[in-house]
Coordinates of C-alpha atoms in Angstrom, one line a residue:
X1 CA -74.8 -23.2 -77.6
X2 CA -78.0 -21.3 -76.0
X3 CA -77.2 -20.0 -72.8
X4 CA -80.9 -19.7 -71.5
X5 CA -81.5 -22.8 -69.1
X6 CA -82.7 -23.6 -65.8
X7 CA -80.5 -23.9 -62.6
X8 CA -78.5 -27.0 -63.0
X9 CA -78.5 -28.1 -59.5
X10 CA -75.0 -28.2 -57.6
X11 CA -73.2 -26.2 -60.6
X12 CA -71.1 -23.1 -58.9
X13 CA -71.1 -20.1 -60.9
X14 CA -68.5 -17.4 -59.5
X15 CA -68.9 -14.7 -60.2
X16 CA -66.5 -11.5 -59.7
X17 CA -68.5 -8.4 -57.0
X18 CA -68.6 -6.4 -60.1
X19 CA -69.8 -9.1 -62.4
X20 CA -72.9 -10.2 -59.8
X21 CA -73.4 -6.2 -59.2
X22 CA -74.2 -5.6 -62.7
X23 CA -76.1 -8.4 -63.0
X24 CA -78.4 -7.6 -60.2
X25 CA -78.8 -4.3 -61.4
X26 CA -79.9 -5.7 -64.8
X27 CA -82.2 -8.3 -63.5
X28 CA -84.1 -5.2 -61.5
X29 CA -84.3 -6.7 -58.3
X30 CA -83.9 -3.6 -55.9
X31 CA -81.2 -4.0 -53.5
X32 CA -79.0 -6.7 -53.1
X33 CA -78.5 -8.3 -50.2
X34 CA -76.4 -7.4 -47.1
X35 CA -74.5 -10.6 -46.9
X36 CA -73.4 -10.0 -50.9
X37 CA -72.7 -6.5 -51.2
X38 CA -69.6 -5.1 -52.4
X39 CA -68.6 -2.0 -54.0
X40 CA -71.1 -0.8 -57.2
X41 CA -68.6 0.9 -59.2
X42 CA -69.1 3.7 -61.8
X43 CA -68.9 7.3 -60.0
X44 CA -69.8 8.7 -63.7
X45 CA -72.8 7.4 -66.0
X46 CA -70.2 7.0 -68.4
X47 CA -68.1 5.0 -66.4
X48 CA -70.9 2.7 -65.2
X49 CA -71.7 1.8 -69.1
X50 CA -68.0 1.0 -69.6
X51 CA -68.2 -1.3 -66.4
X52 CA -71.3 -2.8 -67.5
X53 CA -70.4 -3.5 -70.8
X54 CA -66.9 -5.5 -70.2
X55 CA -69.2 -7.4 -67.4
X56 CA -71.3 -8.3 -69.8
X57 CA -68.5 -8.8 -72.5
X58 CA -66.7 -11.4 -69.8
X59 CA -70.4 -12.5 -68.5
X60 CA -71.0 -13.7 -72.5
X61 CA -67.9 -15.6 -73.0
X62 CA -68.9 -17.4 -70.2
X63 CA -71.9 -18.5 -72.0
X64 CA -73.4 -16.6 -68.5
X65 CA -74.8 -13.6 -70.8
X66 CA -76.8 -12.5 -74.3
X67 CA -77.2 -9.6 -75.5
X68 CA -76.3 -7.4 -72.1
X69 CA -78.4 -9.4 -69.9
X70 CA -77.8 -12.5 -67.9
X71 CA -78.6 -15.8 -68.4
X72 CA -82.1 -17.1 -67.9
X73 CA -79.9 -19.5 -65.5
X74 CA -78.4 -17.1 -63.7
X75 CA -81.5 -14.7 -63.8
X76 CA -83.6 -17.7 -62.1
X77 CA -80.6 -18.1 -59.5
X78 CA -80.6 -14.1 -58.6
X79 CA -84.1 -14.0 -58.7
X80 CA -84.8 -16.3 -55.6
X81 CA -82.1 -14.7 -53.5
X82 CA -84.9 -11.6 -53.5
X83 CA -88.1 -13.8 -54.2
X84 CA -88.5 -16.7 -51.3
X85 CA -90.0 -18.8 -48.6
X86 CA -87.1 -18.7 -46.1
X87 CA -84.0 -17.7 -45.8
X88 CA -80.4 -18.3 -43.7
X89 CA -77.8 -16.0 -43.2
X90 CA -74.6 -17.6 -42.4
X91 CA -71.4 -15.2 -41.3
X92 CA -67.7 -16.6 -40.9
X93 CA -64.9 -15.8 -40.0
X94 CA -62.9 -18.6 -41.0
X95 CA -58.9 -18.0 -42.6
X96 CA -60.6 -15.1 -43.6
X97 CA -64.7 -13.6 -43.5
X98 CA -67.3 -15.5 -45.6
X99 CA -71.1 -13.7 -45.4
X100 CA -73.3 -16.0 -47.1
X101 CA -77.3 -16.7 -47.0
X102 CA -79.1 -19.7 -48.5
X103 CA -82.5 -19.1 -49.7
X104 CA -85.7 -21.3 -50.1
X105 CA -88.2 -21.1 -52.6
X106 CA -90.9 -24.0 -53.3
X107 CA -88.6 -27.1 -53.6
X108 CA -85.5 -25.2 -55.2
X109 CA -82.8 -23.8 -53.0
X110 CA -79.8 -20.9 -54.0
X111 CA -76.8 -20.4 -52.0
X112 CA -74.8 -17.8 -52.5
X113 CA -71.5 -16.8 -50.4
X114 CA -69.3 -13.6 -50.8
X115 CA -65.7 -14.3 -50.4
X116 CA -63.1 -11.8 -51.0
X117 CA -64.2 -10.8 -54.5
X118 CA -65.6 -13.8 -55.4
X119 CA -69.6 -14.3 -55.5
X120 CA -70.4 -18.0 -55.5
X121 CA -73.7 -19.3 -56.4
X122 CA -75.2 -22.5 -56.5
X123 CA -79.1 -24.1 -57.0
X124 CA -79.7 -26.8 -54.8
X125 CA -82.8 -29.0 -53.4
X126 CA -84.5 -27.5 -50.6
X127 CA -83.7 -30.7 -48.6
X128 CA -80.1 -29.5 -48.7
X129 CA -80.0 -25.9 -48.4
X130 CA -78.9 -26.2 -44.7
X131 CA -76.5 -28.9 -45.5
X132 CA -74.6 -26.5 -48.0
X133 CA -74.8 -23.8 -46.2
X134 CA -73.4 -25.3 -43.1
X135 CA -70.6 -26.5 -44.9
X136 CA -69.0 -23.8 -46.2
X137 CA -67.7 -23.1 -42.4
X138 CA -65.3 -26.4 -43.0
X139 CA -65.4 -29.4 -41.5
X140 CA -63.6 -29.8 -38.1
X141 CA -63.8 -32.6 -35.0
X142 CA -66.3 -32.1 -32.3
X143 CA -64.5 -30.3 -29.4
X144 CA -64.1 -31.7 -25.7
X145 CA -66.3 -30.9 -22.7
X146 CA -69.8 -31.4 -21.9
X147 CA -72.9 -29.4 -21.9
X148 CA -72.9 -26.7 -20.1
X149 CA -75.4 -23.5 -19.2
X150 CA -75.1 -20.7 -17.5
X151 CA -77.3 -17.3 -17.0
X152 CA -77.4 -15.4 -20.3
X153 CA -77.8 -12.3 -18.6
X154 CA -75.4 -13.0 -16.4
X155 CA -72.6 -14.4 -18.9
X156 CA -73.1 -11.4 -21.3
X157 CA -72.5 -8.3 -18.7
X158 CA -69.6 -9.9 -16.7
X159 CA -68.3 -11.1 -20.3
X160 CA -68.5 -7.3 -21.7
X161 CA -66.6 -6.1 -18.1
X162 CA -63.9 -8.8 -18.9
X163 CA -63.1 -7.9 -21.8
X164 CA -61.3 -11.1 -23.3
X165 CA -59.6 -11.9 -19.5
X166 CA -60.7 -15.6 -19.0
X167 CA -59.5 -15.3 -15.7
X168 CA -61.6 -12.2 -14.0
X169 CA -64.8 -13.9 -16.1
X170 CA -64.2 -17.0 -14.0
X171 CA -64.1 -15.0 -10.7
X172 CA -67.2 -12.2 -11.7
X173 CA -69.4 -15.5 -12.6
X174 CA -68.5 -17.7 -9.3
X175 CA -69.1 -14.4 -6.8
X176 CA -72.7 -14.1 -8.7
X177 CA -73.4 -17.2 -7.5
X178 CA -72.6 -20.1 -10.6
X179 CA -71.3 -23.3 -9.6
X180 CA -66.6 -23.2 -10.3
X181 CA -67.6 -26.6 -11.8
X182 CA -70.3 -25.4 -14.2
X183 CA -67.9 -22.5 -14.7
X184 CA -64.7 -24.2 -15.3
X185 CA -66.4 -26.7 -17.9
X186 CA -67.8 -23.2 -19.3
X187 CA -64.5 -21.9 -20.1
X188 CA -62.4 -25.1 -21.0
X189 CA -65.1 -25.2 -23.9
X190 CA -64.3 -21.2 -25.3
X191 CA -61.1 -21.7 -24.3
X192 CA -58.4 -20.6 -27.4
X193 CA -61.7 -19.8 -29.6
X194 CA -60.7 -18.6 -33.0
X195 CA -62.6 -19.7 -36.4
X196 CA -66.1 -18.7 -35.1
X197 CA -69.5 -18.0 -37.1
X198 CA -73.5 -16.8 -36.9
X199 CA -76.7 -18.7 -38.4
X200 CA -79.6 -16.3 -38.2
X201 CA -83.0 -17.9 -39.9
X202 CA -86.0 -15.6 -41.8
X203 CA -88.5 -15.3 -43.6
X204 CA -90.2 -12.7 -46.0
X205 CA -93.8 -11.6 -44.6
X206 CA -96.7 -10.4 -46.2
X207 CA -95.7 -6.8 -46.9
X208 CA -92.2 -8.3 -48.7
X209 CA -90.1 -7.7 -45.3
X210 CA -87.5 -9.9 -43.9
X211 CA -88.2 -10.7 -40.6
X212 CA -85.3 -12.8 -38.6
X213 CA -86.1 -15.4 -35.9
X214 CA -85.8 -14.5 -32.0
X215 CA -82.3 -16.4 -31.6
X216 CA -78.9 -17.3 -33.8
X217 CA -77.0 -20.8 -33.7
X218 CA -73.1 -19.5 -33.3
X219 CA -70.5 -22.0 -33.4
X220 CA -66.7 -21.7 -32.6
X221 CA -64.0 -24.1 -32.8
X222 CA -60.9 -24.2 -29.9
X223 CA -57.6 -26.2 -30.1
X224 CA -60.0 -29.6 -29.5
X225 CA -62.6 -28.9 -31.8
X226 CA -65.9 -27.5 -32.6
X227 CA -68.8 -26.1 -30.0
X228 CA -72.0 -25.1 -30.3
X229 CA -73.3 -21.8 -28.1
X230 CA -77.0 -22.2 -28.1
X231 CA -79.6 -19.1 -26.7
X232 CA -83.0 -20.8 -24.9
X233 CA -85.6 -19.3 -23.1
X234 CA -86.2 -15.1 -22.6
X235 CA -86.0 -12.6 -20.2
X236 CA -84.9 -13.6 -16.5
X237 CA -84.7 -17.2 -17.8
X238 CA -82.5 -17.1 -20.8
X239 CA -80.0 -19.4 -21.2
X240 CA -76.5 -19.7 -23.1
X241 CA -75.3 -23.5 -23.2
X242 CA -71.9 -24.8 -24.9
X243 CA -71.5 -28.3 -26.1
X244 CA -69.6 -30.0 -28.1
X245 CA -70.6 -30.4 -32.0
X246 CA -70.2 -32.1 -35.3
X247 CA -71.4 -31.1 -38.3
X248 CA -74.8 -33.4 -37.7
X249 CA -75.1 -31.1 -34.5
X250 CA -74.9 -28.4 -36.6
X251 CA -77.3 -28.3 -38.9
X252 CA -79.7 -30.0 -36.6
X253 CA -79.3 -26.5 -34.7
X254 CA -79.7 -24.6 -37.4
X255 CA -82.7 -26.4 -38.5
X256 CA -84.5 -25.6 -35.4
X257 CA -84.4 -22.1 -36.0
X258 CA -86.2 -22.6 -39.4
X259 CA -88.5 -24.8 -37.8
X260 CA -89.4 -21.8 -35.3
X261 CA -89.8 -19.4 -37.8

């Protein structure tokens, strides 16, 4: 059976870190990037050719590999994680951390997440590169509360002085003048945060750089479910707001941030 193909859209390929290191390295594509890296093993030449050869041994078996390089499948799937329109970063900390990014290229879409020492990657339509990418943070209710804003450079000094204490927050933000109602509904909604995450948006400019978007979607999820903290405006008249979220909410969010790319 010939291995060379195109990108059969939703197939996973995992792959182990040292399986899509040495494949990146063979596909020439420069350095990988920071949401996939892992350890490149091989402190001796010597040592590296071993590595790369029972890769490529296990790669082959797969019908992932011929003749010490990968697939034209895989290739194509590496190949527009370095060669896009646009790009999303997506960084979890779920049970345990999940750095992924899901990149754009024409109307074909790759996402690829690291997790543990597991690379995942799967080709998808552009129309649901968001969609996938979103979802590998899990699915969870939306939380209680209503939304609510407060002063982002207000929120994120006190926040660094309190240091975790809910408590001492409350009182810093109320004597610099917010509304205990506004504050109150502020901190019911962060309240018991744990599983938390980052969507950052890019794209690649005319010189090959990445550049990132001027704001991140982060979402967090408490004992009644899932928020959204969203960044608006600049300067003297920025703004963090919390609000409740499903998954629609979501991606909606993190669509924006494309759309102001």
């Amino acid at each position: 059976m010939a291995v060379n193909s195109s990108p059969v859209v939703d197939r996973a390929i995992e792959l182990s870190v040292v399986e899509f290191d040495v494949c990146w390295e063979a596909a020439r594509l420069g350095e990988r990037p920071v949401q996939l890296r892992g350890p490149s093993p091989g402190r001796t030449a010597e040592e590296r050719r071993r590595i790369v050869h029972e890769a490529m041994n296990g790669l082959q078996r797969r019908e992932l590999a011929s003749a010490g390089r990968p697939s034209d499948e895989l290739t194509e799937l590496l190949t527009m994680l370095k060669h896009h329109r646009w790009s999303v970063d997506a960084w979890l900390w779920l049970a345990r951390p999940v750095s992924a990014i899901v990149c754009v290229a024409g109307r074909e879409a790759v996402l690829a997440a690291l997790d543990g020492a597991t690379v995942r990657l799967q080709a998808l339509p552009d129309y649901r590169a968001i969609t996938g990418l979103v979802r590998l943070a899990g699915s969870a209710k939306p939380g209680v509360g209503d939304s609510t804003s407060l002063r982002a450079d207000l929120l994120l000094r006190i926040n660094k002085e309190a240091d975790g204490d809910l408590h001492f927050l409350a009182e810093r933000l109320i004597a610099a003048g917010e509304r205990p109602a506004t504050v109150r509904s502020f901190l019911r909604m962060i309240d018991g945060a744990g599983t938390h995450g980052r969507f950052a948006a890019g794209k690649v400019d005319a010189n090959g750089r990445r550049r990132y978007g001027d704001r991140a979607v982060v979402f967090h999820d408490t004992p009644s479910g899932r928020h959204l903290q969203l960044h608006t405006g600049s300067g003297s008249d920025a703004w963090i707001t919390v609000l409740p979220a499903d998954e629609a909410k979501v991606i909606a969010a993190v669509r924006e941030l494309v759309d102001e790319l």
